PDB file of C-alpha atoms and ligand atoms in Angstrom:
ATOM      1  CA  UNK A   1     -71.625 -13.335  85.424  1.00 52.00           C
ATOM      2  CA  UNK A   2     -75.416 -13.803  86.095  1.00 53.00           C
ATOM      3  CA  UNK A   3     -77.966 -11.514  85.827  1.00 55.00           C
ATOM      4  CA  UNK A   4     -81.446 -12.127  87.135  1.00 48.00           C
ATOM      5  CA  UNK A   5     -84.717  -9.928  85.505  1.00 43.00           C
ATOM      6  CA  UNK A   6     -87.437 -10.657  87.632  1.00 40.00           C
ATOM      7  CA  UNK A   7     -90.525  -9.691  85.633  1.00 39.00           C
ATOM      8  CA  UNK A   8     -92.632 -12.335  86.953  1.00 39.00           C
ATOM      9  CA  UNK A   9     -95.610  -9.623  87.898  1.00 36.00           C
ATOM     10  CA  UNK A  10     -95.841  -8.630  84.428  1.00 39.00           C
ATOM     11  CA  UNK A  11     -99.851  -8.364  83.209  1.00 40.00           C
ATOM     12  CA  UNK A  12     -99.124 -10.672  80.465  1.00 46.00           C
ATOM     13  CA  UNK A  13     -98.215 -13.715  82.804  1.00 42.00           C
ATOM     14  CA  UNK A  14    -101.762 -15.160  82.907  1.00 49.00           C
ATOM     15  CA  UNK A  15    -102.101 -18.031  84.566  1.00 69.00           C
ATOM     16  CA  UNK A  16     -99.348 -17.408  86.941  1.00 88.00           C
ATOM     17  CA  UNK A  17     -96.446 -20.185  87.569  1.00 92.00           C
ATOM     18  CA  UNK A  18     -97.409 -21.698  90.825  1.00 90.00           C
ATOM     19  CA  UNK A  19     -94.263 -21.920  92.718  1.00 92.00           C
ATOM     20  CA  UNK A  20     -94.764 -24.615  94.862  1.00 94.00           C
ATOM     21  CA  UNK A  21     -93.263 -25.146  98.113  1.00 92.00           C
ATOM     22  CA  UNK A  22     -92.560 -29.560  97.992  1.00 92.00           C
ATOM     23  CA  UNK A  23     -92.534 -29.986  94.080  1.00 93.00           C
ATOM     24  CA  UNK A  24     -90.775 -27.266  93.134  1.00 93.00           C
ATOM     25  CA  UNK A  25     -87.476 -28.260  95.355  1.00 94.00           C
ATOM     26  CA  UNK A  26     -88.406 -31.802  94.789  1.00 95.00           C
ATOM     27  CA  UNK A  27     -88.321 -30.951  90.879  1.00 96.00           C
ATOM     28  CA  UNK A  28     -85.203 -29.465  91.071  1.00 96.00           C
ATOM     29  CA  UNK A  29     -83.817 -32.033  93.279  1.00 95.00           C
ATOM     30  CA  UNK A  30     -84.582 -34.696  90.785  1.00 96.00           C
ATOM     31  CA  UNK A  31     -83.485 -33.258  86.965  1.00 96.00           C
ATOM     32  CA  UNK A  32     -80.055 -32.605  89.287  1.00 96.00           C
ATOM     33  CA  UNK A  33     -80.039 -36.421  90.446  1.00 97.00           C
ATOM     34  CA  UNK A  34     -81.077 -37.334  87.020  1.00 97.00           C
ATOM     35  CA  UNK A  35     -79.162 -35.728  84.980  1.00 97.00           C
ATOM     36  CA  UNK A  36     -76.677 -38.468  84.321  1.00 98.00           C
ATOM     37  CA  UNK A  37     -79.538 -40.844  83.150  1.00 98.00           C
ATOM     38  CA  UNK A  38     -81.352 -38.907  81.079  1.00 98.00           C
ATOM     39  CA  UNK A  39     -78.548 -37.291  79.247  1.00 98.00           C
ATOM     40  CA  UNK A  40     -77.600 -40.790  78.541  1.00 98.00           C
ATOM     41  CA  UNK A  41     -80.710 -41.495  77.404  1.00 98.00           C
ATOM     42  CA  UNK A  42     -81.429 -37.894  74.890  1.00 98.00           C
ATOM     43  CA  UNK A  43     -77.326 -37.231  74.330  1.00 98.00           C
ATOM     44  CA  UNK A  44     -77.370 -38.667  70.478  1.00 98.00           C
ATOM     45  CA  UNK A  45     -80.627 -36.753  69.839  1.00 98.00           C
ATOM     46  CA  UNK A  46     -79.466 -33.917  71.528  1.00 98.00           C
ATOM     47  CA  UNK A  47     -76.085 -33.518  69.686  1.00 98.00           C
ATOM     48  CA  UNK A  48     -78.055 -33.221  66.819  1.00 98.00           C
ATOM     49  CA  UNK A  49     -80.905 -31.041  67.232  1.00 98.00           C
ATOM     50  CA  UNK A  50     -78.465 -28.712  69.253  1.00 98.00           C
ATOM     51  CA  UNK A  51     -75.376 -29.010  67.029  1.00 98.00           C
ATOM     52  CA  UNK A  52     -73.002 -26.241  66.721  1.00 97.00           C
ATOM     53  CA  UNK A  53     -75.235 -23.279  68.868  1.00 98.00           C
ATOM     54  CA  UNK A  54     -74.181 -20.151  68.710  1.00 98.00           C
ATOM     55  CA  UNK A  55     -72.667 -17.656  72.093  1.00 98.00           C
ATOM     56  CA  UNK A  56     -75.865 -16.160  72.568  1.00 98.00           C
ATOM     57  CA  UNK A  57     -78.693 -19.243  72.900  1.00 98.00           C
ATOM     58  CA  UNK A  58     -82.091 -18.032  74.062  1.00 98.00           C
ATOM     59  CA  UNK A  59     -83.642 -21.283  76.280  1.00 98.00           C
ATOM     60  CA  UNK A  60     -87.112 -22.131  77.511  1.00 98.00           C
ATOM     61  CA  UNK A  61     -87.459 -23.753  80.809  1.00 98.00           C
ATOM     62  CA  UNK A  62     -83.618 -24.418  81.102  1.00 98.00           C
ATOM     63  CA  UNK A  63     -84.319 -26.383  84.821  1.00 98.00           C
ATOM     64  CA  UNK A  64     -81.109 -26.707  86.275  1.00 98.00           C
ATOM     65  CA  UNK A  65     -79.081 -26.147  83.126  1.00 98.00           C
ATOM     66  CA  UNK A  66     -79.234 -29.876  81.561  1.00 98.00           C
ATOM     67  CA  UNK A  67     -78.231 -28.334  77.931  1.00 98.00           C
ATOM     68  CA  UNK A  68     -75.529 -25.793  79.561  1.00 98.00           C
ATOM     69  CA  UNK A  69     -73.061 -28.674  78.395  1.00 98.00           C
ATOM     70  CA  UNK A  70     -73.958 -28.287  74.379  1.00 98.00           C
ATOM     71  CA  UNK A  71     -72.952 -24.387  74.843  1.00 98.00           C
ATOM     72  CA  UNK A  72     -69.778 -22.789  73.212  1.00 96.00           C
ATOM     73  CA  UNK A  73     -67.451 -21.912  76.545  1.00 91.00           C
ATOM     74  CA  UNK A  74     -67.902 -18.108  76.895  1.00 94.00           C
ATOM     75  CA  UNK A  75     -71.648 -18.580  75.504  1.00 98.00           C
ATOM     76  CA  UNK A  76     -74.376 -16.544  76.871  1.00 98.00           C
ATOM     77  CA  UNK A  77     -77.416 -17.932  78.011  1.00 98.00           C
ATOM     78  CA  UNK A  78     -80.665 -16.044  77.749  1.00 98.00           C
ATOM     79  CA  UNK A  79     -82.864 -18.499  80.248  1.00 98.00           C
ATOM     80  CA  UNK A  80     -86.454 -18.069  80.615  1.00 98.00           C
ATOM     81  CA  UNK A  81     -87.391 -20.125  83.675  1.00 98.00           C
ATOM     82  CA  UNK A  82     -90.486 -19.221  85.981  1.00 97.00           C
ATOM     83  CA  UNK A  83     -89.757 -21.364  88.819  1.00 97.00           C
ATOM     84  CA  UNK A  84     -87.629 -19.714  91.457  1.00 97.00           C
ATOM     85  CA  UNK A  85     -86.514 -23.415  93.200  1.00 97.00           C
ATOM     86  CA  UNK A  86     -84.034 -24.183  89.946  1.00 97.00           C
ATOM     87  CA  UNK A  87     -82.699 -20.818  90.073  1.00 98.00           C
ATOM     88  CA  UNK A  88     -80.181 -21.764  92.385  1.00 98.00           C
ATOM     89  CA  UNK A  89     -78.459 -24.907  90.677  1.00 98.00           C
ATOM     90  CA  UNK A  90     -79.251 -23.033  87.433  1.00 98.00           C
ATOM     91  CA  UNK A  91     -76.881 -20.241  88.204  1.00 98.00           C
ATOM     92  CA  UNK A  92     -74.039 -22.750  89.886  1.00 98.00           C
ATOM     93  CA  UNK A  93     -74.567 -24.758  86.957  1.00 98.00           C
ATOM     94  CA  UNK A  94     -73.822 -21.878  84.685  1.00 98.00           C
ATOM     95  CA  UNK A  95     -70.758 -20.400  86.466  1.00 97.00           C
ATOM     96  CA  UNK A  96     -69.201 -24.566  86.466  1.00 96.00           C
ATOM     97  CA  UNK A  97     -69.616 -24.474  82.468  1.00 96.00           C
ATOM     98  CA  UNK A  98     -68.082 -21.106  81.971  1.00 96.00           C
ATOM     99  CA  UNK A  99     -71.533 -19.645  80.752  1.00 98.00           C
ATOM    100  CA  UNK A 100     -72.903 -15.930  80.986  1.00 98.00           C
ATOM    101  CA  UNK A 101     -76.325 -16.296  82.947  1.00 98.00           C
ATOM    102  CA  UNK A 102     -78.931 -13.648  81.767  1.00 98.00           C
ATOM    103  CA  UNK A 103     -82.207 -15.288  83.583  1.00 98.00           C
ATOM    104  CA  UNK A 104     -85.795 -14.421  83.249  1.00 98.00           C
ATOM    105  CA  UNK A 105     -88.259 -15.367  85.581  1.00 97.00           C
ATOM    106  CA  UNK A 106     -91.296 -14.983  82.744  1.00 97.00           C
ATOM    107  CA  UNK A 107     -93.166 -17.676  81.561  1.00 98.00           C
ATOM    108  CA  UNK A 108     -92.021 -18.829  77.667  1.00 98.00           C
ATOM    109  CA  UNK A 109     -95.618 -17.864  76.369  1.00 97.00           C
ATOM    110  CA  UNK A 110     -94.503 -14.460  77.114  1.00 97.00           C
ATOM    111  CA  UNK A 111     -91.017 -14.162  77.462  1.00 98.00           C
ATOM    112  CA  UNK A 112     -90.395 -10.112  77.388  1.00 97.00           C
ATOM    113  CA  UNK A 113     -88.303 -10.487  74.706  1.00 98.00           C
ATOM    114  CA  UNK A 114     -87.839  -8.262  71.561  1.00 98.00           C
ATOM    115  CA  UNK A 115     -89.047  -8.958  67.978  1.00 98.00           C
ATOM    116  CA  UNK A 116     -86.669 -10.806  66.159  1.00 98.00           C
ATOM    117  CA  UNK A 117     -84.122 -10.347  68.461  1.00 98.00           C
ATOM    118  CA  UNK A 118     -82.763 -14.414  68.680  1.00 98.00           C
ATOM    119  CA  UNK A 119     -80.806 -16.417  66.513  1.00 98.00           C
ATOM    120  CA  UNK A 120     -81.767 -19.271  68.372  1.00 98.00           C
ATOM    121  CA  UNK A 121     -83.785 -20.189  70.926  1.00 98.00           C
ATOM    122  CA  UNK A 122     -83.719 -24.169  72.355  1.00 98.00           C
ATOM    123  CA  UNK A 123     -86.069 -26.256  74.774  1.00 98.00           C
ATOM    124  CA  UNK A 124     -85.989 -29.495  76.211  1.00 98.00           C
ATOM    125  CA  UNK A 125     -88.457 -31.398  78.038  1.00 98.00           C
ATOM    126  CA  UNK A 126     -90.318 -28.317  78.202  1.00 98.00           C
ATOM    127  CA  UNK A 127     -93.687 -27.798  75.910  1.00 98.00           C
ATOM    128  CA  UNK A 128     -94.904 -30.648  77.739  1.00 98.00           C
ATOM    129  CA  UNK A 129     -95.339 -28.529  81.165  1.00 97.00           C
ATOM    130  CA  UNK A 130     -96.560 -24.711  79.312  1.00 98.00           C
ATOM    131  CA  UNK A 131     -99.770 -23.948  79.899  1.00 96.00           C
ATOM    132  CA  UNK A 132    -100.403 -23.327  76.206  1.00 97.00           C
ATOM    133  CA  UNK A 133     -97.594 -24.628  73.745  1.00 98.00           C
ATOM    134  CA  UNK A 134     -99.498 -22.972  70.980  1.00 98.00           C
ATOM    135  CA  UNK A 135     -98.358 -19.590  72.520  1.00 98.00           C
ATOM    136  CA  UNK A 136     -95.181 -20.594  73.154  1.00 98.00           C
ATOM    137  CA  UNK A 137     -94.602 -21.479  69.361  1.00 98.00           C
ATOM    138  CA  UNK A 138     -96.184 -18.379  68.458  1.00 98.00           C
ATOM    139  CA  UNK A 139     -93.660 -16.404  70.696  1.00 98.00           C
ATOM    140  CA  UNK A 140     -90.778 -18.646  69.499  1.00 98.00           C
ATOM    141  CA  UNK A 141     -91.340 -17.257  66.167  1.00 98.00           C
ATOM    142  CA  UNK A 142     -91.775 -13.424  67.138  1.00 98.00           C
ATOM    143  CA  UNK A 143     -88.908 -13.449  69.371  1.00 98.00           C
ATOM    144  CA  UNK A 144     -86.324 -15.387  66.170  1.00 98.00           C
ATOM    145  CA  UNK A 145     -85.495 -13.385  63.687  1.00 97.00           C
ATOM    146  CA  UNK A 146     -85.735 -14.398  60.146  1.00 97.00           C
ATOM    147  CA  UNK A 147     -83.662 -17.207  59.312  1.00 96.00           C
ATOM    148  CA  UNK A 148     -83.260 -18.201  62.975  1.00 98.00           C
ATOM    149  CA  UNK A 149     -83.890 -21.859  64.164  1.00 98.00           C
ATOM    150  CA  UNK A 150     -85.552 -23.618  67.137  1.00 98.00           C
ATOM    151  CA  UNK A 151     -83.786 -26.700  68.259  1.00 98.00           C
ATOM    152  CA  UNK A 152     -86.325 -28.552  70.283  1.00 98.00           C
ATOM    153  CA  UNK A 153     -86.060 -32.377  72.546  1.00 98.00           C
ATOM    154  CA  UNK A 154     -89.012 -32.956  73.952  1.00 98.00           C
ATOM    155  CA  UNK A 155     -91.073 -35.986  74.590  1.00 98.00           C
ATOM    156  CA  UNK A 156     -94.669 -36.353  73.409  1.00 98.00           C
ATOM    157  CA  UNK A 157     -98.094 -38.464  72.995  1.00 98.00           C
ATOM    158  CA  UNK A 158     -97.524 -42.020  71.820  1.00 98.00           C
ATOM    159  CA  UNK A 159     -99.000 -43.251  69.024  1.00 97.00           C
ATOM    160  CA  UNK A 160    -103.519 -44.643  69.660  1.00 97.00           C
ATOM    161  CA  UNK A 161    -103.815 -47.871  70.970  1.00 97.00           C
ATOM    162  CA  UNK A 162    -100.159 -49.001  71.967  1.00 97.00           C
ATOM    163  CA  UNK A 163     -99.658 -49.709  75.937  1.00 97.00           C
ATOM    164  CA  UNK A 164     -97.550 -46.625  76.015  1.00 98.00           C
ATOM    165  CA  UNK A 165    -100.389 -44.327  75.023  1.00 98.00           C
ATOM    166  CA  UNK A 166    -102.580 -46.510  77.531  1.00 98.00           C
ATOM    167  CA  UNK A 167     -99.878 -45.402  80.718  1.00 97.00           C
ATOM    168  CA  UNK A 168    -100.190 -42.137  79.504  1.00 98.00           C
ATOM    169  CA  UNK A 169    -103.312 -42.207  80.349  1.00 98.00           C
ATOM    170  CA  UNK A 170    -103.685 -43.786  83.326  1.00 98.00           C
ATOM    171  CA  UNK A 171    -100.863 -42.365  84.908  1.00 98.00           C
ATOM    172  CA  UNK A 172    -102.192 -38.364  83.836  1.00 97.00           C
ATOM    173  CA  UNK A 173    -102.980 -37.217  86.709  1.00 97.00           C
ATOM    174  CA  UNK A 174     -99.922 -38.685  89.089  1.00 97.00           C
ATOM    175  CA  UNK A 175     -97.321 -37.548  86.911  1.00 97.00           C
ATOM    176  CA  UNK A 176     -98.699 -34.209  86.232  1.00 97.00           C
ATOM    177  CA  UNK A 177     -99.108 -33.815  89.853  1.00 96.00           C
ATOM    178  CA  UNK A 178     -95.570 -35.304  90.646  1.00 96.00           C
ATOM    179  CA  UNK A 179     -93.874 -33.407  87.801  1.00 96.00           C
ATOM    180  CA  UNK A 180     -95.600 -29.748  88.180  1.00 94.00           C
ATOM    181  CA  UNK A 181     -98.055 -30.175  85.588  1.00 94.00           C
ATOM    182  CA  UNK A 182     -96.322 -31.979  82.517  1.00 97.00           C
ATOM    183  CA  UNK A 183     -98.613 -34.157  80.171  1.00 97.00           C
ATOM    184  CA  UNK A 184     -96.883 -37.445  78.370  1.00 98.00           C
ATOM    185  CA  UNK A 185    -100.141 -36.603  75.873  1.00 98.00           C
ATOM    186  CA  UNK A 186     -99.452 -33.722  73.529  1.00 98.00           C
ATOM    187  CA  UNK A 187     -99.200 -33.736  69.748  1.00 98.00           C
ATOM    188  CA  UNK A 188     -96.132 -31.609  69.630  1.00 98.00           C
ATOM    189  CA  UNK A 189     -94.873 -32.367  65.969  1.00 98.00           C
ATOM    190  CA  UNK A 190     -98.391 -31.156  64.935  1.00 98.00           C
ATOM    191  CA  UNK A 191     -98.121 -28.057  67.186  1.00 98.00           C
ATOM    192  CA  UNK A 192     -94.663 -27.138  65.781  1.00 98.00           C
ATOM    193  CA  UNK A 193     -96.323 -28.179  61.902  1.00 98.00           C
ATOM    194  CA  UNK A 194     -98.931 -25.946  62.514  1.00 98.00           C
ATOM    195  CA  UNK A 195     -96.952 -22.799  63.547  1.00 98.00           C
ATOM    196  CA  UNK A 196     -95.787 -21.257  61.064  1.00 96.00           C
ATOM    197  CA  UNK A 197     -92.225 -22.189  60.702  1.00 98.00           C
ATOM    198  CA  UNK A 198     -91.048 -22.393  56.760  1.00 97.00           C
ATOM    199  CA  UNK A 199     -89.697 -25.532  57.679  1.00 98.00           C
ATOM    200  CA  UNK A 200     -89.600 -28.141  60.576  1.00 98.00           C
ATOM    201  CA  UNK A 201     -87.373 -31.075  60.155  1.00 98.00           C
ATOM    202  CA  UNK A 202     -88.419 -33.376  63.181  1.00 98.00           C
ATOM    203  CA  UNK A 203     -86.545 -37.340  64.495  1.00 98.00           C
ATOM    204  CA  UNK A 204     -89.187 -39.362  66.002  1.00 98.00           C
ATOM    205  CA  UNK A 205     -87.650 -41.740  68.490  1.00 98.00           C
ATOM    206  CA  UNK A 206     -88.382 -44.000  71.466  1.00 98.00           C
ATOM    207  CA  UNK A 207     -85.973 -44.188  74.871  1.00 98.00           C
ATOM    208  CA  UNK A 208     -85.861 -47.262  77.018  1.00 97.00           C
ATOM    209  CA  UNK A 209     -86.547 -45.972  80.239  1.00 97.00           C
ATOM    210  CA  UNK A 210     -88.598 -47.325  82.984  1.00 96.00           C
ATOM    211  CA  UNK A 211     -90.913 -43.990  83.006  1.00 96.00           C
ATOM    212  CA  UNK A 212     -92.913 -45.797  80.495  1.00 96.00           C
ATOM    213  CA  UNK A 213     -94.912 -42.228  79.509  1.00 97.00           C
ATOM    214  CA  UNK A 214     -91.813 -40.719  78.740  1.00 97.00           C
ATOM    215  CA  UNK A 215     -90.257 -42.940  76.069  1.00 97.00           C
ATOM    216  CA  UNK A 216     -91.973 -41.398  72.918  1.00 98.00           C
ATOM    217  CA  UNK A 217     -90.129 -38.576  71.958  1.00 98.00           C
ATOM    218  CA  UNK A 218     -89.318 -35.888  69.069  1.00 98.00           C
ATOM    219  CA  UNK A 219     -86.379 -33.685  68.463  1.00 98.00           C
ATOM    220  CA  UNK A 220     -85.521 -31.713  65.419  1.00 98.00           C
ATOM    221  CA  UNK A 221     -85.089 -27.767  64.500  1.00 98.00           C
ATOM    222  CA  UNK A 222     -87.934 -25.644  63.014  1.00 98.00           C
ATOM    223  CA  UNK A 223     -86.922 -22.652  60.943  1.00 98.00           C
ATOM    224  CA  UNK A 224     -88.345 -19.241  60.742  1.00 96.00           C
ATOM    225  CA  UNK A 225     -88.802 -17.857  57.139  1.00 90.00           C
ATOM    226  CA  UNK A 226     -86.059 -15.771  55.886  1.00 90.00           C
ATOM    227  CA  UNK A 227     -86.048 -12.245  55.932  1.00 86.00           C
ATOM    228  CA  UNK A 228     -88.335 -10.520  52.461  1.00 78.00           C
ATOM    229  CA  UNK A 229     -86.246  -9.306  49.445  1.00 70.00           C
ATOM    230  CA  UNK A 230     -85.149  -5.819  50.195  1.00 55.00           C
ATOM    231  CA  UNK A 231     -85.373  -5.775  53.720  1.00 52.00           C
ATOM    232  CA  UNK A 232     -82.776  -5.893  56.316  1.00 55.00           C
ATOM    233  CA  UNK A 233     -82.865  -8.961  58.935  1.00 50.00           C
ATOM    234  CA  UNK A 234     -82.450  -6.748  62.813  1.00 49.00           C
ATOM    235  CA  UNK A 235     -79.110  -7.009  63.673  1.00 48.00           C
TER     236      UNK A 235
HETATM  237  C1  SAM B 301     -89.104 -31.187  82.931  1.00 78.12           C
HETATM  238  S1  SAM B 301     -88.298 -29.737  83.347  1.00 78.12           S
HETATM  239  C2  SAM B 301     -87.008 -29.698  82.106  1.00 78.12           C
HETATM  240  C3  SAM B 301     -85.870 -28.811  82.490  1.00 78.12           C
HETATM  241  C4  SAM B 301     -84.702 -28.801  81.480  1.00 78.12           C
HETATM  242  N1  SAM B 301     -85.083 -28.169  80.245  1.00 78.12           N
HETATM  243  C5  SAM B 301     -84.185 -30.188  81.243  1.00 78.12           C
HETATM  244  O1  SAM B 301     -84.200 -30.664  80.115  1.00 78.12           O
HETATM  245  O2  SAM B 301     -83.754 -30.792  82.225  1.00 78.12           O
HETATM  246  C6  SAM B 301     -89.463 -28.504  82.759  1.00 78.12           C
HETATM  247  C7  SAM B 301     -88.980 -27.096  82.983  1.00 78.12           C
HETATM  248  O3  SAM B 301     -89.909 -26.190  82.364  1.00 78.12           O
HETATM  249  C8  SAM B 301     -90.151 -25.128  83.257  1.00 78.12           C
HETATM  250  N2  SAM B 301     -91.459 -24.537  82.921  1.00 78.12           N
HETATM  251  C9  SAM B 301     -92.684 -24.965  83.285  1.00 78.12           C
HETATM  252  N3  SAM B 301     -93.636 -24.163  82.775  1.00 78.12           N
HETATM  253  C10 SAM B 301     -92.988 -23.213  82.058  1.00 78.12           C
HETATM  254  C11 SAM B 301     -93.418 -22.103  81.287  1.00 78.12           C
HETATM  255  N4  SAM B 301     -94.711 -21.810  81.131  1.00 78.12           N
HETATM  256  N5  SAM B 301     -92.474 -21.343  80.703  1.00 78.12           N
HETATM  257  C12 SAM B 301     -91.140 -21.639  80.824  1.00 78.12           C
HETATM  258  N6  SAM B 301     -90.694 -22.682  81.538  1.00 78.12           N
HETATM  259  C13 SAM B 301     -91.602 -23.460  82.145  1.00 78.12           C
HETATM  260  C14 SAM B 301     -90.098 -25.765  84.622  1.00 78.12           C
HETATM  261  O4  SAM B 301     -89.900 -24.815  85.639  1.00 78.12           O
HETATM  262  C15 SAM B 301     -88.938 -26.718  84.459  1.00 78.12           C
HETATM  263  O5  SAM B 301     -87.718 -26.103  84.728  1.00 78.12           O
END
């Protein structure tokens, strides 16, 4: 079953998802086309960060459903996902992998979700294209509830002065253009340090690709704090 909330006019959304007639289709065209190679390339890193998920999963910028595969059959899938030109694969996706589509067309800084309402909530490949992955952290943790995790694969900034920090650079503005705004230059382990979690637990790895800005990557699972003494964690 999939149900669609389209909330995208909501005052909170500010700036707006462009939704862009070339890249968009292109975008979605290519994580389908890729999807073989890159889950070769994340799969080990991804069994772990996303081990044993529970049948409701909260995701942030779930594309055209590359992590469907590491949900229980029967598994819901809350998806926030702004851009209308995955929708399409997203929800075919979904009905091939036996998974319950509940999709959101918000942005993950603000996702319209209630306090404390996930166990989990998972992302991958996506704090590198938010506008603000500050905000999205900070929503993460209003939206888990206390105790809940966030499984995160994402790729990030390599380390000063090595050549892959160097194509970063140079190639900013091209791939940002080409892949609807993503930076190969964020800090994202300190972003996810500096959020409040009571605990992130982070794998630092390179891939062996040819998209040379891509290869320095984190995954791991941050954990909210657990509930206070004497109070009782929202069911
Ligand atoms: C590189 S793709 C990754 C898709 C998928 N997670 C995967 O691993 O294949 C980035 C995804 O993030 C989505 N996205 C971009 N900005 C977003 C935002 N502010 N909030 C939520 N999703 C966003 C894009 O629409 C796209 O689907």
């Amino acid at each position: 079953m999939t149900r669609t909330t389209n909330l995208v006019s909501a005052p909170a959304l500010a700036p707006a998802f462009e939704q862009h007639p070339l890249r968009g289709p292109f975008n979605a065209a290519f994580f389908r086309i890729m999807d073989p190679y890159i889950e070769h390339h994340l799969r080990p890193h991804k069994q772990r960060a996303f081990a044993g998920l529970p049948h409701e999963v909260v995701e942030l910028g779930s594309g055209v459903g590359a992590n469907l595969r590491y949900l229980p059959r029967g598994a819901t899938l809350i998806a926030v996902e702004p851009n209308r030109h995955m929708h399409a694969r997203l929800r075919a996706a979904a009905a091939r992998a036996g998974v319950a589509l509940d999709l959101r067309e918000r942005l993950a800084e603000s996702t319209g979700l209630p306090d404390g309402s996930a166990e989990t909530v998972i992302s991958s490949l996506v704090l590198c294209t938010v506008h603000d992955p500050a905000a999205v952290l900070a929503e993460v943790r209003r939206i888990l509830r206390p105790g809940g995790t966030f499984r995160f694969v994402e790729h990030v900034a390599a380390p000063d002065g090595t050549p892959t920090r160097l194509a970063q650079r140079v190639l900013r503005r091209p791939w940002a253009w080409t892949f609807e705004g993503c930076s190969c230059e964020r800090d994202l382990e300190g972003a996810l340090r500096a959020a409040g979690f009571a605990r992130v637990d982070v794998e630092r790895y390179r891939v062996h690709t040819p998209f040379l800005p891509f290869n320095t990557q984190i995954a791991g699972v941050a954990l909210t704090p657990p509930a206070a003494s004497g109070t009782r964690p929202p069911r």
